[in-house]
Amino acid sequence: DAMVIQNPRYQVTQFGKPVTLSCSQTLNHNVMYWYQQKSSQAPKLLFHYYDKDFNNEADTPDNFQSRRPNTSFCFLDIRSPGLGDAAMYLCATSYGTEPINEKLFFGSGTQLSVL
Amino acid sequence: AQSVAQPEDQVNVAEGNPLTVKCTYSVSGNPYLFWYVQYPNRGLQFLLKYITGDNLVKGSYGFEAEFNKSQTSFHLKKPSALVSDSALYFCAVRDVVTGGFKTIFGAGTRLFVKA
C-alpha cells in the first residue's frame, strides 16, 4: 500500500547533539510537510516542500532545517536539540495540484526525546 | 487570520449513543474545513472535509459533519459511538492566505467511549 513512512519510531538524543529524522513516501506526492506536536497538542507546521521549493514558517526556529533530496524522501535536521524540542514529529504529504482542498496523509510520527 | 476552536477538551459518551465533537471556525473568505483523528502513538488520519456543496458531509468510519455558516460551526457527529472511536479528534482549516499549503489545527478533543 502506498504510504508515508517515518523512521525511527522513537529517537533519543542528547542535549545539543544533532539529530536527523527521516520520512519517505510512496504516494508520489509533490508536497511534503513537517509538523511538531507536543503532548497531544495541535500539530504545528514547521515547513513544507513543494517539489524542491522550500517554504519555512516564520516562527520556525533556525535550529530546525530540512532537506528533500528527491520526491520520495524528506529529512528533518535539528542542529542543537534543546529540552523544549522533545515532541512528536509528524511528516505529511499532499498531492499539491489543489492544495487548499487536499487532505493530508500522515506518517506514524517519530517521538523525539532529549536527555 | 484563519482559526478553529474546539471548546471541549474531552467528550465522554456511552457506546451506542450518538456523539458530537464541536468545532467553530473563523476565516476570511470561504472556509475549507477538515476533521482528522489521531489514535495513540499514531499520525493523524483524514476523516472528512467540507469545501462546498451540501452542508452535511459524510466521511470515514461512519462519521459525518454538519457545516453551519450562520453559526460558523463544523461539528463532527456519529449516530452510534463505538469503543474503538476513542481517540483524539482535530478540527482544521486550510489557510487560504498562504495558498492553502498551511493547515491550522484546533487544540483537539479527546473522545472517550465507554462500553
mmCIF file with all atom_site columns, C-alpha atoms in Angstrom:
data_model
loop_
_atom_site.group_PDB
_atom_site.id
_atom_site.type_symbol
_atom_site.label_atom_id
_atom_site.label_alt_id
_atom_site.label_comp_id
_atom_site.label_asym_id
_atom_site.label_entity_id
_atom_site.label_seq_id
_atom_site.pdbx_PDB_ins_code
_atom_site.Cartn_x
_atom_site.Cartn_y
_atom_site.Cartn_z
_atom_site.occupancy
_atom_site.B_iso_or_equiv
_atom_site.pdbx_formal_charge
_atom_site.auth_seq_id
_atom_site.auth_comp_id
_atom_site.auth_asym_id
_atom_site.auth_atom_id
_atom_site.pdbx_PDB_model_num
ATOM 1   C CA . ASP A 1 1   ? 0.000   0.000  0.000  1.00 0.00 ? 1   ASP A CA 1
ATOM 2   C CA . ALA A 1 2   ? 1.148   3.499  -0.763 1.00 0.00 ? 2   ALA A CA 1
ATOM 3   C CA . MET A 1 3   ? 2.033   5.282  2.397  1.00 0.00 ? 3   MET A CA 1
ATOM 4   C CA . VAL A 1 4   ? 4.139   7.731  4.377  1.00 0.00 ? 4   VAL A CA 1
ATOM 5   C CA . ILE A 1 5   ? 6.870   6.087  6.423  1.00 0.00 ? 5   ILE A CA 1
ATOM 6   C CA . GLN A 1 6   ? 8.815   7.689  9.235  1.00 0.00 ? 6   GLN A CA 1
ATOM 7   C CA . ASN A 1 7   ? 11.955  6.327  10.799 1.00 0.00 ? 7   ASN A CA 1
ATOM 8   C CA . PRO A 1 8   ? 12.812  5.791  13.509 1.00 0.00 ? 8   PRO A CA 1
ATOM 9   C CA . ARG A 1 9   ? 9.629   5.446  15.533 1.00 0.00 ? 9   ARG A CA 1
ATOM 10  C CA . TYR A 1 10  ? 11.438  6.582  18.672 1.00 0.00 ? 10  TYR A CA 1
ATOM 11  C CA . GLN A 1 11  ? 14.595  8.661  18.775 1.00 0.00 ? 11  GLN A CA 1
ATOM 12  C CA . VAL A 1 12  ? 16.614  9.595  21.815 1.00 0.00 ? 12  VAL A CA 1
ATOM 13  C CA . THR A 1 13  ? 19.295  12.241 21.581 1.00 0.00 ? 13  THR A CA 1
ATOM 14  C CA . GLN A 1 14  ? 21.402  14.250 23.947 1.00 0.00 ? 14  GLN A CA 1
ATOM 15  C CA . PHE A 1 15  ? 21.069  17.930 24.606 1.00 0.00 ? 15  PHE A CA 1
ATOM 16  C CA . GLY A 1 16  ? 22.922  19.761 21.841 1.00 0.00 ? 16  GLY A CA 1
ATOM 17  C CA . LYS A 1 17  ? 23.667  16.662 19.749 1.00 0.00 ? 17  LYS A CA 1
ATOM 18  C CA . PRO A 1 18  ? 22.454  16.954 16.144 1.00 0.00 ? 18  PRO A CA 1
ATOM 19  C CA . VAL A 1 19  ? 19.723  14.567 15.130 1.00 0.00 ? 19  VAL A CA 1
ATOM 20  C CA . THR A 1 20  ? 18.064  13.706 11.822 1.00 0.00 ? 20  THR A CA 1
ATOM 21  C CA . LEU A 1 21  ? 14.581  12.334 11.344 1.00 0.00 ? 21  LEU A CA 1
ATOM 22  C CA . SER A 1 22  ? 13.568  10.775 8.068  1.00 0.00 ? 22  SER A CA 1
ATOM 23  C CA . CYS A 1 23  ? 10.395  10.459 6.056  1.00 0.00 ? 23  CYS A CA 1
ATOM 24  C CA . SER A 1 24  ? 9.673   8.614  2.849  1.00 0.00 ? 24  SER A CA 1
ATOM 25  C CA . GLN A 1 25  ? 6.571   8.365  0.727  1.00 0.00 ? 25  GLN A CA 1
ATOM 26  C CA . THR A 1 26  ? 5.357   6.059  -1.995 1.00 0.00 ? 26  THR A CA 1
ATOM 27  C CA . LEU A 1 27  ? 2.421   8.276  -2.968 1.00 0.00 ? 27  LEU A CA 1
ATOM 28  C CA . ASN A 1 28  ? 4.443   10.345 -5.439 1.00 0.00 ? 28  ASN A CA 1
ATOM 29  C CA . HIS A 1 29  ? 3.035   13.491 -3.871 1.00 0.00 ? 29  HIS A CA 1
ATOM 30  C CA . ASN A 1 30  ? 4.514   16.870 -4.709 1.00 0.00 ? 30  ASN A CA 1
ATOM 31  C CA . VAL A 1 31  ? 4.236   18.356 -1.237 1.00 0.00 ? 31  VAL A CA 1
ATOM 32  C CA . MET A 1 32  ? 5.878   17.141 1.950  1.00 0.00 ? 32  MET A CA 1
ATOM 33  C CA . TYR A 1 33  ? 5.347   18.747 5.352  1.00 0.00 ? 33  TYR A CA 1
ATOM 34  C CA . TRP A 1 34  ? 6.942   18.553 8.770  1.00 0.00 ? 34  TRP A CA 1
ATOM 35  C CA . TYR A 1 35  ? 4.801   19.164 11.844 1.00 0.00 ? 35  TYR A CA 1
ATOM 36  C CA . GLN A 1 36  ? 5.785   19.341 15.505 1.00 0.00 ? 36  GLN A CA 1
ATOM 37  C CA . GLN A 1 37  ? 3.268   18.049 18.038 1.00 0.00 ? 37  GLN A CA 1
ATOM 38  C CA . LYS A 1 38  ? 3.811   18.374 21.775 1.00 0.00 ? 38  LYS A CA 1
ATOM 39  C CA . SER A 1 39  ? 1.889   16.370 24.384 1.00 0.00 ? 39  SER A CA 1
ATOM 40  C CA . SER A 1 40  ? -1.344  15.813 22.435 1.00 0.00 ? 40  SER A CA 1
ATOM 41  C CA . GLN A 1 41  ? -1.464  19.464 21.429 1.00 0.00 ? 41  GLN A CA 1
ATOM 42  C CA . ALA A 1 42  ? -2.331  20.690 17.962 1.00 0.00 ? 42  ALA A CA 1
ATOM 43  C CA . PRO A 1 43  ? 0.283   19.849 15.338 1.00 0.00 ? 43  PRO A CA 1
ATOM 44  C CA . LYS A 1 44  ? 2.273   22.913 14.359 1.00 0.00 ? 44  LYS A CA 1
ATOM 45  C CA . LEU A 1 45  ? 3.632   23.329 10.852 1.00 0.00 ? 45  LEU A CA 1
ATOM 46  C CA . LEU A 1 46  ? 7.395   23.819 10.727 1.00 0.00 ? 46  LEU A CA 1
ATOM 47  C CA . PHE A 1 47  ? 7.928   23.936 6.961  1.00 0.00 ? 47  PHE A CA 1
ATOM 48  C CA . HIS A 1 48  ? 6.945   22.312 3.714  1.00 0.00 ? 48  HIS A CA 1
ATOM 49  C CA . TYR A 1 49  ? 8.420   21.476 0.333  1.00 0.00 ? 49  TYR A CA 1
ATOM 50  C CA . TYR A 1 50  ? 6.534   21.854 -2.886 1.00 0.00 ? 50  TYR A CA 1
ATOM 51  C CA . ASP A 1 51  ? 8.721   19.697 -5.084 1.00 0.00 ? 51  ASP A CA 1
ATOM 52  C CA . LYS A 1 52  ? 12.146  21.272 -4.425 1.00 0.00 ? 52  LYS A CA 1
ATOM 53  C CA . ASP A 1 53  ? 10.763  24.618 -3.333 1.00 0.00 ? 53  ASP A CA 1
ATOM 54  C CA . PHE A 1 54  ? 11.317  25.026 0.418  1.00 0.00 ? 54  PHE A CA 1
ATOM 55  C CA . ASN A 1 55  ? 8.844   27.076 2.478  1.00 0.00 ? 55  ASN A CA 1
ATOM 56  C CA . ASN A 1 56  ? 9.708   27.894 6.063  1.00 0.00 ? 56  ASN A CA 1
ATOM 57  C CA . GLU A 1 57  ? 7.117   29.074 8.591  1.00 0.00 ? 57  GLU A CA 1
ATOM 58  C CA . ALA A 1 58  ? 8.018   32.449 10.043 1.00 0.00 ? 58  ALA A CA 1
ATOM 59  C CA . ASP A 1 59  ? 8.114   31.183 13.609 1.00 0.00 ? 59  ASP A CA 1
ATOM 60  C CA . THR A 1 60  ? 10.139  28.031 12.975 1.00 0.00 ? 60  THR A CA 1
ATOM 61  C CA . PRO A 1 61  ? 13.411  28.267 14.915 1.00 0.00 ? 61  PRO A CA 1
ATOM 62  C CA . ASP A 1 62  ? 16.655  28.356 12.938 1.00 0.00 ? 62  ASP A CA 1
ATOM 63  C CA . ASN A 1 63  ? 17.645  25.221 14.812 1.00 0.00 ? 63  ASN A CA 1
ATOM 64  C CA . PHE A 1 64  ? 15.344  23.278 12.502 1.00 0.00 ? 64  PHE A CA 1
ATOM 65  C CA . GLN A 1 65  ? 16.395  22.541 8.953  1.00 0.00 ? 65  GLN A CA 1
ATOM 66  C CA . SER A 1 66  ? 15.074  20.285 6.228  1.00 0.00 ? 66  SER A CA 1
ATOM 67  C CA . ARG A 1 67  ? 16.316  18.541 3.110  1.00 0.00 ? 67  ARG A CA 1
ATOM 68  C CA . ARG A 1 68  ? 14.465  16.906 0.275  1.00 0.00 ? 68  ARG A CA 1
ATOM 69  C CA . PRO A 1 69  ? 16.941  15.133 -1.988 1.00 0.00 ? 69  PRO A CA 1
ATOM 70  C CA . ASN A 1 70  ? 14.252  13.625 -4.201 1.00 0.00 ? 70  ASN A CA 1
ATOM 71  C CA . THR A 1 71  ? 10.471  13.259 -4.461 1.00 0.00 ? 71  THR A CA 1
ATOM 72  C CA . SER A 1 72  ? 10.319  10.313 -2.100 1.00 0.00 ? 72  SER A CA 1
ATOM 73  C CA . PHE A 1 73  ? 12.448  11.434 0.830  1.00 0.00 ? 73  PHE A CA 1
ATOM 74  C CA . CYS A 1 74  ? 12.460  14.340 3.218  1.00 0.00 ? 74  CYS A CA 1
ATOM 75  C CA . PHE A 1 75  ? 14.637  14.868 6.296  1.00 0.00 ? 75  PHE A CA 1
ATOM 76  C CA . LEU A 1 76  ? 14.272  16.991 9.389  1.00 0.00 ? 76  LEU A CA 1
ATOM 77  C CA . ASP A 1 77  ? 17.565  18.093 10.929 1.00 0.00 ? 77  ASP A CA 1
ATOM 78  C CA . ILE A 1 78  ? 17.696  19.544 14.419 1.00 0.00 ? 78  ILE A CA 1
ATOM 79  C CA . ARG A 1 79  ? 21.115  21.107 14.751 1.00 0.00 ? 79  ARG A CA 1
ATOM 80  C CA . SER A 1 80  ? 21.288  21.536 18.523 1.00 0.00 ? 80  SER A CA 1
ATOM 81  C CA . PRO A 1 81  ? 18.304  19.962 20.235 1.00 0.00 ? 81  PRO A CA 1
ATOM 82  C CA . GLY A 1 82  ? 17.109  21.530 23.434 1.00 0.00 ? 82  GLY A CA 1
ATOM 83  C CA . LEU A 1 83  ? 14.835  20.055 26.060 1.00 0.00 ? 83  LEU A CA 1
ATOM 84  C CA . GLY A 1 84  ? 11.965  22.034 24.572 1.00 0.00 ? 84  GLY A CA 1
ATOM 85  C CA . ASP A 1 85  ? 12.356  20.228 21.273 1.00 0.00 ? 85  ASP A CA 1
ATOM 86  C CA . ALA A 1 86  ? 11.166  16.954 22.727 1.00 0.00 ? 86  ALA A CA 1
ATOM 87  C CA . ALA A 1 87  ? 7.995   16.211 20.806 1.00 0.00 ? 87  ALA A CA 1
ATOM 88  C CA . MET A 1 88  ? 6.333   14.016 18.228 1.00 0.00 ? 88  MET A CA 1
ATOM 89  C CA . TYR A 1 89  ? 7.437   14.981 14.731 1.00 0.00 ? 89  TYR A CA 1
ATOM 90  C CA . LEU A 1 90  ? 4.948   14.223 12.011 1.00 0.00 ? 90  LEU A CA 1
ATOM 91  C CA . CYS A 1 91  ? 5.630   14.032 8.323  1.00 0.00 ? 91  CYS A CA 1
ATOM 92  C CA . ALA A 1 92  ? 2.734   14.521 5.936  1.00 0.00 ? 92  ALA A CA 1
ATOM 93  C CA . THR A 1 93  ? 2.182   14.708 2.206  1.00 0.00 ? 93  THR A CA 1
ATOM 94  C CA . SER A 1 94  ? -0.362  16.029 -0.223 1.00 0.00 ? 94  SER A CA 1
ATOM 95  C CA . TYR A 1 95  ? -0.635  15.898 -3.984 1.00 0.00 ? 95  TYR A CA 1
ATOM 96  C CA . GLY A 1 96  ? -0.298  19.639 -4.447 1.00 0.00 ? 96  GLY A CA 1
ATOM 97  C CA . THR A 1 97  ? -2.335  20.491 -7.508 1.00 0.00 ? 97  THR A CA 1
ATOM 98  C CA . GLU A 1 98  ? -5.136  21.998 -5.436 1.00 0.00 ? 98  GLU A CA 1
ATOM 99  C CA . PRO A 1 99  ? -3.565  22.367 -2.004 1.00 0.00 ? 99  PRO A CA 1
ATOM 100 C CA . ILE A 1 100 ? -6.442  24.200 -0.443 1.00 0.00 ? 100 ILE A CA 1
ATOM 101 C CA . ASN A 1 101 ? -8.859  21.299 -0.587 1.00 0.00 ? 101 ASN A CA 1
ATOM 102 C CA . GLU A 1 102 ? -6.493  18.337 -0.456 1.00 0.00 ? 102 GLU A CA 1
ATOM 103 C CA . LYS A 1 103 ? -6.319  16.060 2.525  1.00 0.00 ? 103 LYS A CA 1
ATOM 104 C CA . LEU A 1 104 ? -3.032  15.354 4.230  1.00 0.00 ? 104 LEU A CA 1
ATOM 105 C CA . PHE A 1 105 ? -1.517  11.891 4.503  1.00 0.00 ? 105 PHE A CA 1
ATOM 106 C CA . PHE A 1 106 ? 0.445   11.462 7.711  1.00 0.00 ? 106 PHE A CA 1
ATOM 107 C CA . GLY A 1 107 ? 3.160   9.097  8.785  1.00 0.00 ? 107 GLY A CA 1
ATOM 108 C CA . SER A 1 108 ? 3.035   7.497  12.225 1.00 0.00 ? 108 SER A CA 1
ATOM 109 C CA . GLY A 1 109 ? 5.484   10.044 13.587 1.00 0.00 ? 109 GLY A CA 1
ATOM 110 C CA . THR A 1 110 ? 8.837   9.996  15.356 1.00 0.00 ? 110 THR A CA 1
ATOM 111 C CA . GLN A 1 111 ? 8.791   10.577 19.091 1.00 0.00 ? 111 GLN A CA 1
ATOM 112 C CA . LEU A 1 112 ? 11.924  12.534 19.967 1.00 0.00 ? 112 LEU A CA 1
ATOM 113 C CA . SER A 1 113 ? 13.317  12.549 23.487 1.00 0.00 ? 113 SER A CA 1
ATOM 114 C CA . VAL A 1 114 ? 16.113  14.905 24.504 1.00 0.00 ? 114 VAL A CA 1
ATOM 115 C CA . LEU A 1 115 ? 18.196  13.927 27.533 1.00 0.00 ? 115 LEU A CA 1
ATOM 116 C CA . ALA B 2 1   ? -6.442  35.143 10.270 1.00 0.00 ? 1   ALA B CA 1
ATOM 117 C CA . GLN B 2 2   ? -7.825  31.656 9.887  1.00 0.00 ? 2   GLN B CA 1
ATOM 118 C CA . SER B 2 3   ? -8.518  29.737 13.076 1.00 0.00 ? 3   SER B CA 1
ATOM 119 C CA . VAL B 2 4   ? -10.590 26.943 14.537 1.00 0.00 ? 4   VAL B CA 1
ATOM 120 C CA . ALA B 2 5   ? -11.705 26.409 18.112 1.00 0.00 ? 5   ALA B CA 1
ATOM 121 C CA . GLN B 2 6   ? -12.642 23.187 19.827 1.00 0.00 ? 6   GLN B CA 1
ATOM 122 C CA . PRO B 2 7   ? -14.381 24.226 23.044 1.00 0.00 ? 7   PRO B CA 1
ATOM 123 C CA . GLU B 2 8   ? -14.248 20.817 24.724 1.00 0.00 ? 8   GLU B CA 1
ATOM 124 C CA . ASP B 2 9   ? -11.017 19.198 25.850 1.00 0.00 ? 9   ASP B CA 1
ATOM 125 C CA . GLN B 2 10  ? -12.816 15.917 26.384 1.00 0.00 ? 10  GLN B CA 1
ATOM 126 C CA . VAL B 2 11  ? -16.089 14.294 25.440 1.00 0.00 ? 11  VAL B CA 1
ATOM 127 C CA . ASN B 2 12  ? -17.435 11.209 27.186 1.00 0.00 ? 12  ASN B CA 1
ATOM 128 C CA . VAL B 2 13  ? -20.151 9.074  25.661 1.00 0.00 ? 13  VAL B CA 1
ATOM 129 C CA . ALA B 2 14  ? -21.532 5.609  26.187 1.00 0.00 ? 14  ALA B CA 1
ATOM 130 C CA . GLU B 2 15  ? -21.179 3.035  23.448 1.00 0.00 ? 15  GLU B CA 1
ATOM 131 C CA . GLY B 2 16  ? -24.218 3.035  21.173 1.00 0.00 ? 16  GLY B CA 1
ATOM 132 C CA . ASN B 2 17  ? -25.118 6.642  21.962 1.00 0.00 ? 17  ASN B CA 1
ATOM 133 C CA . PRO B 2 18  ? -24.747 9.453  19.453 1.00 0.00 ? 18  PRO B CA 1
ATOM 134 C CA . LEU B 2 19  ? -21.637 11.599 19.733 1.00 0.00 ? 19  LEU B CA 1
ATOM 135 C CA . THR B 2 20  ? -20.850 15.178 18.824 1.00 0.00 ? 20  THR B CA 1
ATOM 136 C CA . VAL B 2 21  ? -17.449 16.838 18.829 1.00 0.00 ? 21  VAL B CA 1
ATOM 137 C CA . LYS B 2 22  ? -17.720 20.590 18.454 1.00 0.00 ? 22  LYS B CA 1
ATOM 138 C CA . CYS B 2 23  ? -15.741 22.939 16.258 1.00 0.00 ? 23  CYS B CA 1
ATOM 139 C CA . THR B 2 24  ? -16.171 26.595 15.371 1.00 0.00 ? 24  THR B CA 1
ATOM 140 C CA . TYR B 2 25  ? -14.162 28.468 12.790 1.00 0.00 ? 25  TYR B CA 1
ATOM 141 C CA . SER B 2 26  ? -13.079 31.950 11.904 1.00 0.00 ? 26  SER B CA 1
ATOM 142 C CA . VAL B 2 27  ? -11.954 32.580 8.352  1.00 0.00 ? 27  VAL B CA 1
ATOM 143 C CA . SER B 2 28  ? -11.685 35.302 5.797  1.00 0.00 ? 28  SER B CA 1
ATOM 144 C CA . GLY B 2 29  ? -13.369 34.135 2.648  1.00 0.00 ? 29  GLY B CA 1
ATOM 145 C CA . ASN B 2 30  ? -14.652 30.631 2.024  1.00 0.00 ? 30  ASN B CA 1
ATOM 146 C CA . PRO B 2 31  ? -13.868 28.016 4.664  1.00 0.00 ? 31  PRO B CA 1
ATOM 147 C CA . TYR B 2 32  ? -12.001 24.822 3.786  1.00 0.00 ? 32  TYR B CA 1
ATOM 148 C CA . LEU B 2 33  ? -12.633 22.640 6.817  1.00 0.00 ? 33  LEU B CA 1
ATOM 149 C CA . PHE B 2 34  ? -11.335 19.224 7.785  1.00 0.00 ? 34  PHE B CA 1
ATOM 150 C CA . TRP B 2 35  ? -11.565 16.661 10.554 1.00 0.00 ? 35  TRP B CA 1
ATOM 151 C CA . TYR B 2 36  ? -8.704  14.342 11.457 1.00 0.00 ? 36  TYR B CA 1
ATOM 152 C CA . VAL B 2 37  ? -8.456  11.593 14.061 1.00 0.00 ? 37  VAL B CA 1
ATOM 153 C CA . GLN B 2 38  ? -5.347  10.527 15.954 1.00 0.00 ? 38  GLN B CA 1
ATOM 154 C CA . TYR B 2 39  ? -5.077  7.183  17.705 1.00 0.00 ? 39  TYR B CA 1
ATOM 155 C CA . PRO B 2 40  ? -2.451  6.734  20.450 1.00 0.00 ? 40  PRO B CA 1
ATOM 156 C CA . ASN B 2 41  ? 1.125   6.978  19.190 1.00 0.00 ? 41  ASN B CA 1
ATOM 157 C CA . ARG B 2 42  ? -0.007  7.324  15.594 1.00 0.00 ? 42  ARG B CA 1
ATOM 158 C CA . GLY B 2 43  ? -0.150  10.038 12.985 1.00 0.00 ? 43  GLY B CA 1
ATOM 159 C CA . LEU B 2 44  ? -3.336  11.809 12.041 1.00 0.00 ? 44  LEU B CA 1
ATOM 160 C CA . GLN B 2 45  ? -5.870  10.228 9.719  1.00 0.00 ? 45  GLN B CA 1
ATOM 161 C CA . PHE B 2 46  ? -8.247  12.161 7.497  1.00 0.00 ? 46  PHE B CA 1
ATOM 162 C CA . LEU B 2 47  ? -11.951 11.720 8.304  1.00 0.00 ? 47  LEU B CA 1
ATOM 163 C CA . LEU B 2 48  ? -13.784 14.199 6.118  1.00 0.00 ? 48  LEU B CA 1
ATOM 164 C CA . LYS B 2 49  ? -13.762 17.676 4.644  1.00 0.00 ? 49  LYS B CA 1
ATOM 165 C CA . TYR B 2 50  ? -16.087 20.493 3.659  1.00 0.00 ? 50  TYR B CA 1
ATOM 166 C CA . ILE B 2 51  ? -15.212 22.573 0.633  1.00 0.00 ? 51  ILE B CA 1
ATOM 167 C CA . THR B 2 52  ? -18.543 23.478 -0.886 1.00 0.00 ? 52  THR B CA 1
ATOM 168 C CA . GLY B 2 53  ? -21.927 21.925 -1.546 1.00 0.00 ? 53  GLY B CA 1
ATOM 169 C CA . ASP B 2 54  ? -24.109 20.007 0.890  1.00 0.00 ? 54  ASP B CA 1
ATOM 170 C CA . ASN B 2 55  ? -23.876 21.119 4.475  1.00 0.00 ? 55  ASN B CA 1
ATOM 171 C CA . LEU B 2 56  ? -23.863 17.523 5.710  1.00 0.00 ? 56  LEU B CA 1
ATOM 172 C CA . VAL B 2 57  ? -20.599 15.824 4.834  1.00 0.00 ? 57  VAL B CA 1
ATOM 173 C CA . LYS B 2 58  ? -20.120 12.091 5.218  1.00 0.00 ? 58  LYS B CA 1
ATOM 174 C CA . GLY B 2 59  ? -16.731 10.620 5.948  1.00 0.00 ? 59  GLY B CA 1
ATOM 175 C CA . SER B 2 60  ? -14.839 7.560  7.086  1.00 0.00 ? 60  SER B CA 1
ATOM 176 C CA . TYR B 2 61  ? -15.869 5.104  9.817  1.00 0.00 ? 61  TYR B CA 1
ATOM 177 C CA . GLY B 2 62  ? -19.485 6.327  9.861  1.00 0.00 ? 62  GLY B CA 1
ATOM 178 C CA . PHE B 2 63  ? -18.619 9.889  10.843 1.00 0.00 ? 63  PHE B CA 1
ATOM 179 C CA . GLU B 2 64  ? -20.314 12.930 9.412  1.00 0.00 ? 64  GLU B CA 1
ATOM 180 C CA . ALA B 2 65  ? -20.051 16.656 9.968  1.00 0.00 ? 65  ALA B CA 1
ATOM 181 C CA . GLU B 2 66  ? -22.530 19.460 9.631  1.00 0.00 ? 66  GLU B CA 1
ATOM 182 C CA . PHE B 2 67  ? -21.390 22.767 8.224  1.00 0.00 ? 67  PHE B CA 1
ATOM 183 C CA . ASN B 2 68  ? -23.376 25.715 9.582  1.00 0.00 ? 68  ASN B CA 1
ATOM 184 C CA . LYS B 2 69  ? -22.447 29.031 8.055  1.00 0.00 ? 69  LYS B CA 1
ATOM 185 C CA . SER B 2 70  ? -24.602 31.205 10.301 1.00 0.00 ? 70  SER B CA 1
ATOM 186 C CA . GLN B 2 71  ? -23.117 29.677 13.438 1.00 0.00 ? 71  GLN B CA 1
ATOM 187 C CA . THR B 2 72  ? -19.629 29.280 11.896 1.00 0.00 ? 72  THR B CA 1
ATOM 188 C CA . SER B 2 73  ? -19.570 25.719 13.122 1.00 0.00 ? 73  SER B CA 1
ATOM 189 C CA . PHE B 2 74  ? -18.450 22.392 11.742 1.00 0.00 ? 74  PHE B CA 1
ATOM 190 C CA . HIS B 2 75  ? -19.399 19.787 14.348 1.00 0.00 ? 75  HIS B CA 1
ATOM 191 C CA . LEU B 2 76  ? -18.386 16.159 13.954 1.00 0.00 ? 76  LEU B CA 1
ATOM 192 C CA . LYS B 2 77  ? -21.105 13.585 14.592 1.00 0.00 ? 77  LYS B CA 1
ATOM 193 C CA . LYS B 2 78  ? -21.738 9.890  14.646 1.00 0.00 ? 78  LYS B CA 1
ATOM 194 C CA . PRO B 2 79  ? -25.152 8.286  15.259 1.00 0.00 ? 79  PRO B CA 1
ATOM 195 C CA . SER B 2 80  ? -23.831 5.389  17.348 1.00 0.00 ? 80  SER B CA 1
ATOM 196 C CA . ALA B 2 81  ? -20.452 5.507  19.081 1.00 0.00 ? 81  ALA B CA 1
ATOM 197 C CA . LEU B 2 82  ? -18.079 2.563  19.316 1.00 0.00 ? 82  LEU B CA 1
ATOM 198 C CA . VAL B 2 83  ? -15.424 1.952  21.943 1.00 0.00 ? 83  VAL B CA 1
ATOM 199 C CA . SER B 2 84  ? -12.911 1.918  19.091 1.00 0.00 ? 84  SER B CA 1
ATOM 200 C CA . ASP B 2 85  ? -13.821 5.546  18.305 1.00 0.00 ? 85  ASP B CA 1
ATOM 201 C CA . SER B 2 86  ? -11.938 6.606  21.425 1.00 0.00 ? 86  SER B CA 1
ATOM 202 C CA . ALA B 2 87  ? -9.188  8.866  20.134 1.00 0.00 ? 87  ALA B CA 1
ATOM 203 C CA . LEU B 2 88  ? -8.063  12.467 19.753 1.00 0.00 ? 88  LEU B CA 1
ATOM 204 C CA . TYR B 2 89  ? -10.012 14.470 17.183 1.00 0.00 ? 89  TYR B CA 1
ATOM 205 C CA . PHE B 2 90  ? -8.746  17.583 15.434 1.00 0.00 ? 90  PHE B CA 1
ATOM 206 C CA . CYS B 2 91  ? -10.735 20.131 13.519 1.00 0.00 ? 91  CYS B CA 1
ATOM 207 C CA . ALA B 2 92  ? -8.667  22.016 10.940 1.00 0.00 ? 92  ALA B CA 1
ATOM 208 C CA . VAL B 2 93  ? -8.878  24.794 8.391  1.00 0.00 ? 93  VAL B CA 1
ATOM 209 C CA . ARG B 2 94  ? -6.715  25.446 5.359  1.00 0.00 ? 94  ARG B CA 1
ATOM 210 C CA . ASP B 2 95  ? -5.021  28.830 5.364  1.00 0.00 ? 95  ASP B CA 1
ATOM 211 C CA . VAL B 2 96  ? -6.092  30.499 2.135  1.00 0.00 ? 96  VAL B CA 1
ATOM 212 C CA . VAL B 2 97  ? -3.727  33.407 2.714  1.00 0.00 ? 97  VAL B CA 1
ATOM 213 C CA . THR B 2 98  ? -0.691  31.160 2.157  1.00 0.00 ? 98  THR B CA 1
ATOM 214 C CA . GLY B 2 99  ? -2.191  29.458 -0.852 1.00 0.00 ? 99  GLY B CA 1
ATOM 215 C CA . GLY B 2 100 ? -3.645  26.561 1.070  1.00 0.00 ? 100 GLY B CA 1
ATOM 216 C CA . PHE B 2 101 ? -0.434  24.767 1.984  1.00 0.00 ? 101 PHE B CA 1
ATOM 217 C CA . LYS B 2 102 ? -0.794  25.518 5.677  1.00 0.00 ? 102 LYS B CA 1
ATOM 218 C CA . THR B 2 103 ? -3.317  23.588 7.744  1.00 0.00 ? 103 THR B CA 1
ATOM 219 C CA . ILE B 2 104 ? -4.257  25.167 11.040 1.00 0.00 ? 104 ILE B CA 1
ATOM 220 C CA . PHE B 2 105 ? -5.394  22.664 13.632 1.00 0.00 ? 105 PHE B CA 1
ATOM 221 C CA . GLY B 2 106 ? -7.597  23.146 16.651 1.00 0.00 ? 106 GLY B CA 1
ATOM 222 C CA . ALA B 2 107 ? -6.354  22.126 20.076 1.00 0.00 ? 107 ALA B CA 1
ATOM 223 C CA . GLY B 2 108 ? -8.045  18.742 19.800 1.00 0.00 ? 108 GLY B CA 1
ATOM 224 C CA . THR B 2 109 ? -10.842 16.977 21.658 1.00 0.00 ? 109 THR B CA 1
ATOM 225 C CA . ARG B 2 110 ? -10.271 13.673 23.339 1.00 0.00 ? 110 ARG B CA 1
ATOM 226 C CA . LEU B 2 111 ? -13.209 11.321 22.904 1.00 0.00 ? 111 LEU B CA 1
ATOM 227 C CA . PHE B 2 112 ? -13.801 8.544  25.410 1.00 0.00 ? 112 PHE B CA 1
ATOM 228 C CA . VAL B 2 113 ? -16.406 5.940  24.539 1.00 0.00 ? 113 VAL B CA 1
ATOM 229 C CA . LYS B 2 114 ? -17.344 3.737  27.465 1.00 0.00 ? 114 LYS B CA 1
ATOM 230 C CA . ALA B 2 115 ? -18.611 0.201  26.958 1.00 0.00 ? 115 ALA B CA 1
#
